[in-house]
Structures are given as structure tokens and as C-alpha cells.
Amino acid sequence: MIKKIFKQLHLWLSVPFGLIVTIICLSGAILIFERDFGHIGQGEVVSNGNNPLPLDTILKSTESYLAGSNQIVGVTTYPDSRHAYKIMLAKPAMAALWVDQYTGTVIGKYERAGIFKLASSAHRRLFGKSKADGASGAKTGKLIIGITTITLLFIIISGLIVWWPAKCNFKNKFTISINKGSYRFWFDFHCVGGVICSLVLIICIMTGLSWSFGWYKTALYATFGTEVAKSTRHNIPAENYHAWATAYHIIESVNPDVEIRMYQGTADVVKGGYGNQQAYTTYSFDEDGNLTGVLPYHEKERSNHIKGWIYTLHVGSWAAWISKIFYLLCVIIGATLPISGYYLWIKRLSTKRKRHES
């Protein structure tokens, strides 16, 4: 009786939200690899065996390219010698330039690749525009995504309850039949695939809701005994490029082969590797470029740790490529589940209709 109730719940929640679930999963699958491939085609350089120019030389060269009142507010350097430096600008929001660190030449504006821009729009706002683009449909799309995400949690839980074998006898519960017709194949795939990807989908749901609802974000942080992490904005125009270069040289010498983000008076050194992908140690420096302090990641506020883990768990980057590929497979399976579910539902309706007519 209980399973029948949850079976109906699973069906009638899936029917209206299934296609949106597919959109969320497919767009999420694309976004998993944005940090790895987002710069390809616009931020690639060739070293030819040369060492990068001093940072102040690069910043001065970039400044001469700027027009009007725009100013440099930051620079990101990467461990990959083929990855151009990213120079962040004061305006508009998220504006940046790619600069060849071996020649000091501006090679182009930072532009989010079309496929990632479309995927982000679908994943976060159901194709609604961002604030920068006019915010048309943004609030409505964001709300629909949030509601669908909550609904997906109940769909997964109800599906697991229906699938769960009596007396925990899991024998043959992970078998997909390939020689008993298309209906049986898709039924088995729907059940087995849903179980396999359920954990990853639940993790994505529990973390992703923090971007949809403020009340959920507050509750999530409170669960870990802290307040919501404050947003960090680096919008102070760069001054004294020589100090930046001096501080960068010192920081880079003790932190080789890592991503470094320089700002006015501070620098963030990204830890990378496994674990929290937004874990970074922060250095501070004075107007002469002398280091005046260091705040290791492990000494930062708990809210900072939680913020980083929410992002890392959501995009599946906690074990580098291993976890990303695993997440990719799971969300692709997740995207197919509504399609296979619709097929099974329509097939059953058709069978019932034929029996009724006969």
C-alpha cells in the first residue's frame, strides 16, 4: 500500500517537471567543465621557452590598452604556461582581458563561451536573462528552477522507496535486461540508473538550493553553526604596479605551479588539488610590495570553508577529473530518466487503452 502511494507520487511529480529536470541536468553537465575549457579559443598563448614578463610590465602594457576611465582591479595567473593571464577590470561587472604574459600584448576580451553562457542561463534561470542582460524572466526562471529542484528531491526519494526490495534482498535489483523487449530494457534502466545517480543528484540538490532561495542558504549555514559567508568584492583600482610585481615575485616563489589572484594590497593563492576547490591562503602586502601578513585557509572563518565546499560539491570538483567524470555520467543519466519515464508512462497508458477497447 505504501509503495503504491509513493509510486503515484513519483509519477505525478515527474510528469509536470520532467522536462525541466532534463534541462537542469544537461546544462549542469556542460558547466562541470567550464573552468577547464572555458578559456580555450580565447586565452591560449605560446611560451616558446620564454619566462613571463615582470607583472608590472604586463600591467602597464595592459593599462595603455584601456580606454576612458576603466581601471585594472586584479590579475589571475595560472600554473599552465599556455594559459594567458586574466586581467580584471573595474567595469562592467565581470569584465576582463586576456593578456599574453610573454609579450604583454592584449589578445582579447574575456568572454564567456556561448555554450557555457547558454548552459548557465538554462541551469540557473531557465533561459531567463541575467542582471547584466536586463534580467528579463530572471526571477521567474530562478523560481521555477528552485521549485523543480525541490520537487526532484521528492521524486528521487519516492523512486528509491518504490525500488527498495522487500527484506533488503538486492539480488537482481541492479540487472538491466537487454533481450526482453524495449519496455523491459527502459524499465530496468530507469530503475537501476536512478539508483546509481541518486546520491550525486541529491548532493547537487542540497547544495544548489542555496543559489535559489535565501532562506535555504541561511538555514544551511546555520546547520553548521555559522552565518552566511559574506561576498568578497575586489573593485579597488590597482595602484603602484611595482609593489604588485614585488609581492607577486615573493608569493610565487614559495607557491609555484598554483593559481594566484592579485588584488590591491592582497593576493589569494588557490590550494587546488583534492578537496575544497575554493580553498585559498590570503597574503597582504604594503605599498612597497613587502608582505605584511598571511591568513592560511585553515585559519579562516567556518563560513568561508562552507561556501567553498558548497560550490565544490555542487560541481563535483573535489577529486579533480575523477569526480568530475563521475558527476558527468550521473547527471547525464539523470537527464535521461524523465525521458525514459515518459516512455514507460505513455506505453502503460497505451496498453491500458488497448485492453479497455478489447
mmCIF file of C-alpha atoms in Angstrom:
data_model
loop_
_atom_site.group_PDB
_atom_site.id
_atom_site.type_symbol
_atom_site.label_atom_id
_atom_site.label_comp_id
_atom_site.label_asym_id
_atom_site.label_seq_id
_atom_site.Cartn_x
_atom_site.Cartn_y
_atom_site.Cartn_z
ATOM 1 C CA MET A 1 0.000 0.000 0.000
ATOM 2 C CA ILE A 2 2.779 2.428 0.939
ATOM 3 C CA LYS A 3 4.687 1.659 -2.236
ATOM 4 C CA LYS A 4 1.562 2.285 -4.325
ATOM 5 C CA ILE A 5 1.178 5.716 -2.758
ATOM 6 C CA PHE A 6 4.798 6.618 -3.424
ATOM 7 C CA LYS A 7 4.556 5.218 -6.944
ATOM 8 C CA GLN A 8 1.701 7.626 -7.698
ATOM 9 C CA LEU A 9 3.604 10.461 -6.020
ATOM 10 C CA HIS A 10 6.663 9.648 -8.125
ATOM 11 C CA LEU A 11 4.588 9.664 -11.314
ATOM 12 C CA TRP A 12 2.568 12.828 -10.771
ATOM 13 C CA LEU A 13 5.544 14.846 -9.633
ATOM 14 C CA SER A 14 7.614 13.665 -12.583
ATOM 15 C CA VAL A 15 5.082 14.364 -15.331
ATOM 16 C CA PRO A 16 4.933 18.186 -14.995
ATOM 17 C CA PHE A 17 8.578 18.715 -14.007
ATOM 18 C CA GLY A 18 10.366 16.019 -16.023
ATOM 19 C CA LEU A 19 11.465 18.148 -18.972
ATOM 20 C CA ILE A 20 12.784 20.878 -16.684
ATOM 21 C CA VAL A 21 14.770 18.240 -14.782
ATOM 22 C CA THR A 22 16.323 17.152 -18.083
ATOM 23 C CA ILE A 23 17.267 20.761 -18.890
ATOM 24 C CA ILE A 24 18.816 21.251 -15.447
ATOM 25 C CA CYS A 25 20.848 18.045 -15.698
ATOM 26 C CA LEU A 26 22.092 18.583 -19.256
ATOM 27 C CA SER A 27 23.083 22.195 -18.612
ATOM 28 C CA GLY A 28 24.774 21.154 -15.373
ATOM 29 C CA ALA A 29 26.750 18.501 -17.241
ATOM 30 C CA ILE A 30 28.146 21.211 -19.534
ATOM 31 C CA LEU A 31 29.034 23.565 -16.686
ATOM 32 C CA ILE A 32 31.071 20.911 -14.859
ATOM 33 C CA PHE A 33 33.991 21.544 -17.205
ATOM 34 C CA GLU A 34 33.763 25.307 -17.707
ATOM 35 C CA ARG A 35 36.832 26.056 -15.581
ATOM 36 C CA ASP A 36 38.809 23.504 -17.590
ATOM 37 C CA PHE A 37 37.764 24.503 -21.103
ATOM 38 C CA GLY A 38 36.205 27.967 -20.780
ATOM 39 C CA HIS A 39 39.382 29.777 -21.891
ATOM 40 C CA ILE A 40 40.108 27.586 -24.921
ATOM 41 C CA GLY A 41 39.983 29.578 -28.123
ATOM 42 C CA GLN A 42 40.411 32.953 -26.460
ATOM 43 C CA GLY A 43 43.023 32.710 -23.691
ATOM 44 C CA GLU A 44 45.744 30.475 -25.128
ATOM 45 C CA VAL A 45 49.367 31.561 -25.546
ATOM 46 C CA VAL A 46 52.691 30.039 -26.607
ATOM 47 C CA SER A 47 55.729 30.451 -24.379
ATOM 48 C CA ASN A 48 58.411 29.452 -26.920
ATOM 49 C CA GLY A 49 60.585 28.616 -23.922
ATOM 50 C CA ASN A 50 60.461 32.176 -22.553
ATOM 51 C CA ASN A 51 59.715 33.234 -18.995
ATOM 52 C CA PRO A 52 56.751 35.567 -18.295
ATOM 53 C CA LEU A 53 57.454 39.291 -18.233
ATOM 54 C CA PRO A 54 57.526 41.039 -14.841
ATOM 55 C CA LEU A 55 53.996 41.649 -13.581
ATOM 56 C CA ASP A 56 54.362 45.445 -13.532
ATOM 57 C CA THR A 57 55.408 45.404 -17.208
ATOM 58 C CA ILE A 58 52.326 43.366 -18.077
ATOM 59 C CA LEU A 59 50.008 45.669 -16.110
ATOM 60 C CA LYS A 60 51.471 48.825 -17.662
ATOM 61 C CA SER A 61 51.114 47.355 -21.139
ATOM 62 C CA THR A 62 47.508 46.437 -20.410
ATOM 63 C CA GLU A 63 46.737 49.880 -18.980
ATOM 64 C CA SER A 64 47.778 51.529 -22.240
ATOM 65 C CA TYR A 65 45.124 49.424 -23.979
ATOM 66 C CA LEU A 66 42.291 50.665 -21.765
ATOM 67 C CA ALA A 67 40.083 53.493 -22.899
ATOM 68 C CA GLY A 68 38.309 56.126 -20.858
ATOM 69 C CA SER A 69 38.073 55.757 -17.098
ATOM 70 C CA ASN A 70 38.321 51.965 -16.866
ATOM 71 C CA GLN A 71 40.924 50.610 -14.467
ATOM 72 C CA ILE A 72 42.643 47.364 -13.533
ATOM 73 C CA VAL A 73 41.411 45.789 -10.282
ATOM 74 C CA GLY A 74 43.061 42.380 -10.372
ATOM 75 C CA VAL A 75 45.074 39.775 -12.243
ATOM 76 C CA THR A 76 44.950 35.975 -12.202
ATOM 77 C CA THR A 77 47.935 33.854 -13.160
ATOM 78 C CA TYR A 78 47.751 30.128 -13.843
ATOM 79 C CA PRO A 79 50.138 27.185 -13.431
ATOM 80 C CA ASP A 80 49.596 26.193 -17.074
ATOM 81 C CA SER A 81 52.199 28.074 -19.129
ATOM 82 C CA ARG A 82 49.812 28.036 -22.110
ATOM 83 C CA HIS A 83 47.068 29.832 -20.178
ATOM 84 C CA ALA A 84 47.043 33.612 -20.661
ATOM 85 C CA TYR A 85 46.899 35.950 -17.675
ATOM 86 C CA LYS A 86 43.439 37.263 -16.874
ATOM 87 C CA ILE A 87 43.346 40.996 -16.100
ATOM 88 C CA MET A 88 40.161 42.007 -14.254
ATOM 89 C CA LEU A 89 38.663 45.448 -14.927
ATOM 90 C CA ALA A 90 36.579 47.799 -12.801
ATOM 91 C CA LYS A 91 33.631 47.878 -15.214
ATOM 92 C CA PRO A 92 31.369 46.499 -16.384
ATOM 93 C CA ALA A 93 30.744 43.612 -13.980
ATOM 94 C CA MET A 94 32.929 40.559 -14.672
ATOM 95 C CA ALA A 95 34.867 42.443 -17.386
ATOM 96 C CA ALA A 96 38.384 41.171 -18.036
ATOM 97 C CA LEU A 97 41.100 40.933 -20.668
ATOM 98 C CA TRP A 98 43.342 38.075 -21.741
ATOM 99 C CA VAL A 99 46.978 39.169 -21.861
ATOM 100 C CA ASP A 100 49.932 37.262 -23.274
ATOM 101 C CA GLN A 101 52.348 37.161 -20.344
ATOM 102 C CA TYR A 102 55.324 36.629 -22.647
ATOM 103 C CA THR A 103 54.780 39.712 -24.811
ATOM 104 C CA GLY A 104 52.477 41.914 -22.725
ATOM 105 C CA THR A 105 50.009 42.008 -25.619
ATOM 106 C CA VAL A 106 46.270 42.077 -25.035
ATOM 107 C CA ILE A 107 44.976 39.149 -27.074
ATOM 108 C CA GLY A 108 41.267 39.679 -26.465
ATOM 109 C CA LYS A 109 38.420 40.368 -24.112
ATOM 110 C CA TYR A 110 37.313 37.735 -21.659
ATOM 111 C CA GLU A 111 34.006 36.437 -22.955
ATOM 112 C CA ARG A 112 32.104 33.529 -21.562
ATOM 113 C CA ALA A 113 31.863 30.950 -24.332
ATOM 114 C CA GLY A 114 28.404 30.792 -25.875
ATOM 115 C CA ILE A 115 27.771 27.185 -24.872
ATOM 116 C CA PHE A 116 28.595 27.920 -21.216
ATOM 117 C CA LYS A 117 26.586 31.138 -21.244
ATOM 118 C CA LEU A 118 23.552 29.278 -22.601
ATOM 119 C CA ALA A 119 24.033 26.413 -20.141
ATOM 120 C CA SER A 120 24.286 28.836 -17.210
ATOM 121 C CA SER A 121 21.149 30.643 -18.318
ATOM 122 C CA ALA A 122 19.270 27.339 -18.532
ATOM 123 C CA HIS A 123 20.676 25.926 -15.300
ATOM 124 C CA ARG A 124 20.119 28.963 -13.094
ATOM 125 C CA ARG A 125 17.219 30.881 -14.666
ATOM 126 C CA LEU A 126 15.550 28.537 -17.189
ATOM 127 C CA PHE A 127 16.881 30.703 -20.042
ATOM 128 C CA GLY A 128 15.933 33.965 -18.318
ATOM 129 C CA LYS A 129 18.374 36.826 -18.813
ATOM 130 C CA SER A 130 20.934 37.760 -16.203
ATOM 131 C CA LYS A 131 21.006 41.116 -14.447
ATOM 132 C CA ALA A 132 23.703 42.271 -16.850
ATOM 133 C CA ASP A 133 21.432 41.441 -19.798
ATOM 134 C CA GLY A 134 18.339 43.126 -18.403
ATOM 135 C CA ALA A 135 17.056 40.413 -16.034
ATOM 136 C CA SER A 136 14.103 39.592 -18.303
ATOM 137 C CA GLY A 137 12.478 36.489 -16.861
ATOM 138 C CA ALA A 138 15.306 36.007 -14.381
ATOM 139 C CA LYS A 139 13.202 35.944 -11.195
ATOM 140 C CA THR A 140 10.517 33.710 -12.675
ATOM 141 C CA GLY A 141 13.045 31.325 -14.195
ATOM 142 C CA LYS A 142 15.066 31.170 -10.992
ATOM 143 C CA LEU A 143 11.907 30.390 -9.002
ATOM 144 C CA ILE A 144 10.884 27.620 -11.406
ATOM 145 C CA ILE A 145 14.357 26.093 -11.192
ATOM 146 C CA GLY A 146 14.213 26.225 -7.392
ATOM 147 C CA ILE A 147 10.769 24.620 -7.201
ATOM 148 C CA THR A 148 11.778 21.942 -9.703
ATOM 149 C CA THR A 149 14.913 21.182 -7.678
ATOM 150 C CA ILE A 150 12.873 20.667 -4.501
ATOM 151 C CA THR A 151 10.413 18.523 -6.445
ATOM 152 C CA LEU A 152 13.279 16.427 -7.831
ATOM 153 C CA LEU A 153 14.316 15.576 -4.281
ATOM 154 C CA PHE A 154 10.862 14.104 -3.594
ATOM 155 C CA ILE A 155 10.903 12.331 -6.965
ATOM 156 C CA ILE A 156 14.211 10.649 -6.094
ATOM 157 C CA ILE A 157 13.142 9.677 -2.576
ATOM 158 C CA SER A 158 9.798 8.279 -3.745
ATOM 159 C CA GLY A 159 11.553 6.382 -6.543
ATOM 160 C CA LEU A 160 14.002 4.826 -4.097
ATOM 161 C CA ILE A 161 11.147 3.755 -1.828
ATOM 162 C CA VAL A 162 9.323 2.103 -4.732
ATOM 163 C CA TRP A 163 12.532 0.391 -5.910
ATOM 164 C CA TRP A 164 13.679 -0.787 -2.456
ATOM 165 C CA PRO A 165 13.371 -4.598 -2.322
ATOM 166 C CA ALA A 166 11.439 -6.455 0.368
ATOM 167 C CA LYS A 167 13.661 -7.749 3.185
ATOM 168 C CA CYS A 168 16.575 -5.868 1.544
ATOM 169 C CA ASN A 169 17.044 -8.626 -1.000
ATOM 170 C CA PHE A 170 19.091 -6.763 -3.617
ATOM 171 C CA LYS A 171 19.763 -9.783 -5.800
ATOM 172 C CA ASN A 172 18.950 -8.943 -9.443
ATOM 173 C CA LYS A 173 17.905 -5.375 -8.469
ATOM 174 C CA PHE A 174 20.871 -3.981 -10.406
ATOM 175 C CA THR A 175 20.282 -6.027 -13.552
ATOM 176 C CA ILE A 176 19.305 -4.430 -16.869
ATOM 177 C CA SER A 177 17.652 -6.867 -19.289
ATOM 178 C CA ILE A 178 18.631 -6.401 -22.928
ATOM 179 C CA ASN A 179 16.786 -9.315 -24.537
ATOM 180 C CA LYS A 180 13.266 -8.960 -23.137
ATOM 181 C CA GLY A 181 11.978 -6.112 -25.255
ATOM 182 C CA SER A 182 12.361 -2.336 -25.228
ATOM 183 C CA TYR A 183 9.858 -1.755 -22.434
ATOM 184 C CA ARG A 184 11.719 -4.059 -20.022
ATOM 185 C CA PHE A 185 15.070 -2.558 -21.002
ATOM 186 C CA TRP A 186 13.945 1.014 -20.339
ATOM 187 C CA PHE A 187 12.171 -0.025 -17.134
ATOM 188 C CA ASP A 188 15.346 -1.634 -15.797
ATOM 189 C CA PHE A 189 17.477 1.274 -16.986
ATOM 190 C CA HIS A 190 15.138 3.757 -15.322
ATOM 191 C CA CYS A 191 15.287 1.893 -12.012
ATOM 192 C CA VAL A 192 18.973 0.995 -11.945
ATOM 193 C CA GLY A 193 20.119 4.302 -13.437
ATOM 194 C CA GLY A 194 18.015 6.241 -10.961
ATOM 195 C CA VAL A 195 19.520 4.409 -8.013
ATOM 196 C CA ILE A 196 23.101 4.773 -9.257
ATOM 197 C CA CYS A 197 22.903 8.532 -9.802
ATOM 198 C CA SER A 198 20.641 9.309 -6.817
ATOM 199 C CA LEU A 199 23.441 10.199 -4.394
ATOM 200 C CA VAL A 200 25.113 12.670 -6.765
ATOM 201 C CA LEU A 201 21.763 14.237 -7.675
ATOM 202 C CA ILE A 202 20.828 14.627 -4.001
ATOM 203 C CA ILE A 203 24.192 16.301 -3.298
ATOM 204 C CA CYS A 204 23.623 18.676 -6.204
ATOM 205 C CA ILE A 205 20.116 19.414 -4.966
ATOM 206 C CA MET A 206 21.117 20.087 -1.365
ATOM 207 C CA THR A 207 23.896 22.440 -2.440
ATOM 208 C CA GLY A 208 22.191 24.001 -5.457
ATOM 209 C CA LEU A 209 19.178 25.206 -3.497
ATOM 210 C CA SER A 210 21.442 27.734 -1.752
ATOM 211 C CA TRP A 211 21.512 29.707 -5.021
ATOM 212 C CA SER A 212 17.735 29.561 -5.424
ATOM 213 C CA PHE A 213 16.390 30.531 -2.010
ATOM 214 C CA GLY A 214 17.864 32.901 0.560
ATOM 215 C CA TRP A 215 16.011 31.210 3.409
ATOM 216 C CA TYR A 216 17.532 27.860 2.453
ATOM 217 C CA LYS A 217 21.050 29.295 2.307
ATOM 218 C CA THR A 218 20.601 30.814 5.778
ATOM 219 C CA ALA A 219 19.310 27.503 7.158
ATOM 220 C CA LEU A 220 22.137 25.543 5.514
ATOM 221 C CA TYR A 221 24.844 27.700 7.067
ATOM 222 C CA ALA A 222 23.021 27.673 10.411
ATOM 223 C CA THR A 223 23.097 23.870 10.330
ATOM 224 C CA PHE A 224 26.880 24.132 10.531
ATOM 225 C CA GLY A 225 26.725 26.731 13.279
ATOM 226 C CA THR A 226 27.614 29.837 11.297
ATOM 227 C CA GLU A 227 26.158 32.705 9.301
ATOM 228 C CA VAL A 228 26.088 33.062 5.536
ATOM 229 C CA ALA A 229 29.528 33.883 4.165
ATOM 230 C CA LYS A 230 29.914 37.464 3.036
ATOM 231 C CA SER A 231 30.572 38.093 -0.637
ATOM 232 C CA THR A 232 34.085 39.302 -1.372
ATOM 233 C CA ARG A 233 34.317 42.057 -3.939
ATOM 234 C CA HIS A 234 37.635 43.218 -5.288
ATOM 235 C CA ASN A 235 36.900 46.514 -7.011
ATOM 236 C CA ILE A 236 39.701 48.756 -5.732
ATOM 237 C CA PRO A 237 41.742 50.121 -8.678
ATOM 238 C CA ALA A 238 45.326 48.927 -8.826
ATOM 239 C CA GLU A 239 47.998 51.337 -7.614
ATOM 240 C CA ASN A 240 51.789 51.078 -7.708
ATOM 241 C CA TYR A 241 52.345 48.222 -10.153
ATOM 242 C CA HIS A 242 55.893 47.810 -8.861
ATOM 243 C CA ALA A 243 54.505 46.772 -5.453
ATOM 244 C CA TRP A 244 52.277 44.208 -7.173
ATOM 245 C CA ALA A 245 55.258 42.796 -9.046
ATOM 246 C CA THR A 246 57.436 42.647 -5.938
ATOM 247 C CA ALA A 247 54.751 40.937 -3.855
ATOM 248 C CA TYR A 248 53.894 38.540 -6.675
ATOM 249 C CA HIS A 249 57.523 37.501 -7.098
ATOM 250 C CA ILE A 250 57.795 36.652 -3.395
ATOM 251 C CA ILE A 251 54.447 34.821 -3.264
ATOM 252 C CA GLU A 252 55.047 32.884 -6.476
ATOM 253 C CA SER A 253 58.497 31.768 -5.332
ATOM 254 C CA VAL A 254 57.017 29.980 -2.289
ATOM 255 C CA ASN A 255 53.847 28.850 -4.103
ATOM 256 C CA PRO A 256 54.983 27.535 -7.505
ATOM 257 C CA ASP A 257 52.603 25.941 -10.009
ATOM 258 C CA VAL A 258 49.369 27.209 -8.470
ATOM 259 C CA GLU A 259 46.724 29.753 -9.412
ATOM 260 C CA ILE A 260 47.399 33.184 -7.891
ATOM 261 C CA ARG A 261 44.938 36.092 -7.819
ATOM 262 C CA MET A 262 46.428 39.518 -7.173
ATOM 263 C CA TYR A 263 44.387 42.488 -5.946
ATOM 264 C CA GLN A 264 45.199 45.872 -4.467
ATOM 265 C CA GLY A 265 47.021 45.077 -1.230
ATOM 266 C CA THR A 266 46.108 41.376 -1.150
ATOM 267 C CA ALA A 267 46.714 38.137 -3.019
ATOM 268 C CA ASP A 268 44.877 34.812 -2.925
ATOM 269 C CA VAL A 269 46.820 31.600 -3.514
ATOM 270 C CA VAL A 270 44.472 28.795 -4.559
ATOM 271 C CA LYS A 271 45.350 25.459 -2.963
ATOM 272 C CA GLY A 272 43.929 23.294 -5.757
ATOM 273 C CA GLY A 273 44.389 19.541 -5.757
ATOM 274 C CA TYR A 274 41.764 17.474 -3.957
ATOM 275 C CA GLY A 275 39.134 18.780 -1.568
ATOM 276 C CA ASN A 276 37.675 22.282 -1.402
ATOM 277 C CA GLN A 277 38.421 23.902 -4.754
ATOM 278 C CA GLN A 278 37.809 27.376 -3.346
ATOM 279 C CA ALA A 279 40.327 26.958 -0.561
ATOM 280 C CA TYR A 280 42.939 29.669 -0.685
ATOM 281 C CA THR A 281 45.518 31.344 1.502
ATOM 282 C CA THR A 282 45.434 35.144 1.568
ATOM 283 C CA TYR A 283 48.535 37.320 1.685
ATOM 284 C CA SER A 284 48.613 41.068 2.323
ATOM 285 C CA PHE A 285 51.316 43.465 1.159
ATOM 286 C CA ASP A 286 52.180 47.142 1.606
ATOM 287 C CA GLU A 287 52.827 49.949 -0.891
ATOM 288 C CA ASP A 288 56.402 48.729 -1.361
ATOM 289 C CA GLY A 289 55.377 45.151 -2.078
ATOM 290 C CA ASN A 290 56.563 43.795 1.246
ATOM 291 C CA LEU A 291 54.398 41.040 2.692
ATOM 292 C CA THR A 292 52.666 42.240 5.847
ATOM 293 C CA GLY A 293 50.577 39.217 6.745
ATOM 294 C CA VAL A 294 49.288 35.805 5.751
ATOM 295 C CA LEU A 295 45.982 34.123 6.576
ATOM 296 C CA PRO A 296 46.121 30.378 5.856
ATOM 297 C CA TYR A 297 42.967 28.706 4.628
ATOM 298 C CA HIS A 298 42.613 26.541 7.741
ATOM 299 C CA GLU A 299 42.506 29.655 9.939
ATOM 300 C CA LYS A 300 39.691 31.342 8.021
ATOM 301 C CA GLU A 301 36.124 31.550 9.278
ATOM 302 C CA ARG A 302 33.970 28.450 9.085
ATOM 303 C CA SER A 303 31.526 30.229 6.767
ATOM 304 C CA ASN A 304 34.342 30.619 4.240
ATOM 305 C CA HIS A 305 35.003 26.875 4.332
ATOM 306 C CA ILE A 306 31.313 26.030 3.928
ATOM 307 C CA LYS A 307 30.912 28.415 0.997
ATOM 308 C CA GLY A 308 33.775 26.732 -0.801
ATOM 309 C CA TRP A 309 32.511 23.237 -0.086
ATOM 310 C CA ILE A 310 29.011 24.092 -1.324
ATOM 311 C CA TYR A 311 30.455 25.085 -4.684
ATOM 312 C CA THR A 312 32.938 22.203 -4.818
ATOM 313 C CA LEU A 313 30.340 19.537 -4.025
ATOM 314 C CA HIS A 314 27.841 21.052 -6.435
ATOM 315 C CA VAL A 315 30.170 20.982 -9.442
ATOM 316 C CA GLY A 316 31.891 17.733 -8.440
ATOM 317 C CA SER A 317 35.446 19.066 -8.468
ATOM 318 C CA TRP A 318 36.521 17.699 -5.064
ATOM 319 C CA ALA A 319 38.585 14.883 -6.616
ATOM 320 C CA ALA A 320 39.621 16.718 -9.779
ATOM 321 C CA TRP A 321 38.903 14.839 -13.025
ATOM 322 C CA ILE A 322 37.892 11.617 -11.272
ATOM 323 C CA SER A 323 34.890 13.171 -9.513
ATOM 324 C CA LYS A 324 34.044 15.404 -12.477
ATOM 325 C CA ILE A 325 33.737 12.454 -14.849
ATOM 326 C CA PHE A 326 31.693 10.549 -12.267
ATOM 327 C CA TYR A 327 29.380 13.536 -11.858
ATOM 328 C CA LEU A 328 29.118 13.867 -15.639
ATOM 329 C CA LEU A 329 27.950 10.273 -16.026
ATOM 330 C CA CYS A 330 25.452 10.652 -13.181
ATOM 331 C CA VAL A 331 23.862 13.880 -14.425
ATOM 332 C CA ILE A 332 23.626 12.536 -17.976
ATOM 333 C CA ILE A 333 21.804 9.501 -16.613
ATOM 334 C CA GLY A 334 19.678 11.923 -14.586
ATOM 335 C CA ALA A 335 18.805 13.803 -17.775
ATOM 336 C CA THR A 336 17.593 10.595 -19.448
ATOM 337 C CA LEU A 337 15.425 9.444 -16.530
ATOM 338 C CA PRO A 338 12.479 11.797 -17.300
ATOM 339 C CA ILE A 339 12.607 10.742 -20.970
ATOM 340 C CA SER A 340 12.565 7.042 -20.122
ATOM 341 C CA GLY A 341 9.877 7.759 -17.512
ATOM 342 C CA TYR A 342 7.659 9.448 -20.099
ATOM 343 C CA TYR A 343 8.160 6.486 -22.422
ATOM 344 C CA LEU A 344 7.144 3.982 -19.732
ATOM 345 C CA TRP A 345 4.140 6.088 -18.708
ATOM 346 C CA ILE A 346 2.859 6.514 -22.282
ATOM 347 C CA LYS A 347 3.444 2.835 -23.011
ATOM 348 C CA ARG A 348 1.365 1.846 -19.980
ATOM 349 C CA LEU A 349 -1.443 4.222 -20.948
ATOM 350 C CA SER A 350 -1.427 2.773 -24.449
ATOM 351 C CA THR A 351 -1.560 -0.798 -23.116
ATOM 352 C CA LYS A 352 -4.443 0.039 -20.767
ATOM 353 C CA ARG A 353 -6.348 1.710 -23.601
ATOM 354 C CA LYS A 354 -5.938 -1.322 -25.841
ATOM 355 C CA ARG A 355 -7.121 -3.643 -23.071
ATOM 356 C CA HIS A 356 -10.117 -1.405 -22.414
ATOM 357 C CA GLU A 357 -11.063 -1.343 -26.101
ATOM 358 C CA SER A 358 -10.783 -5.107 -26.384
#
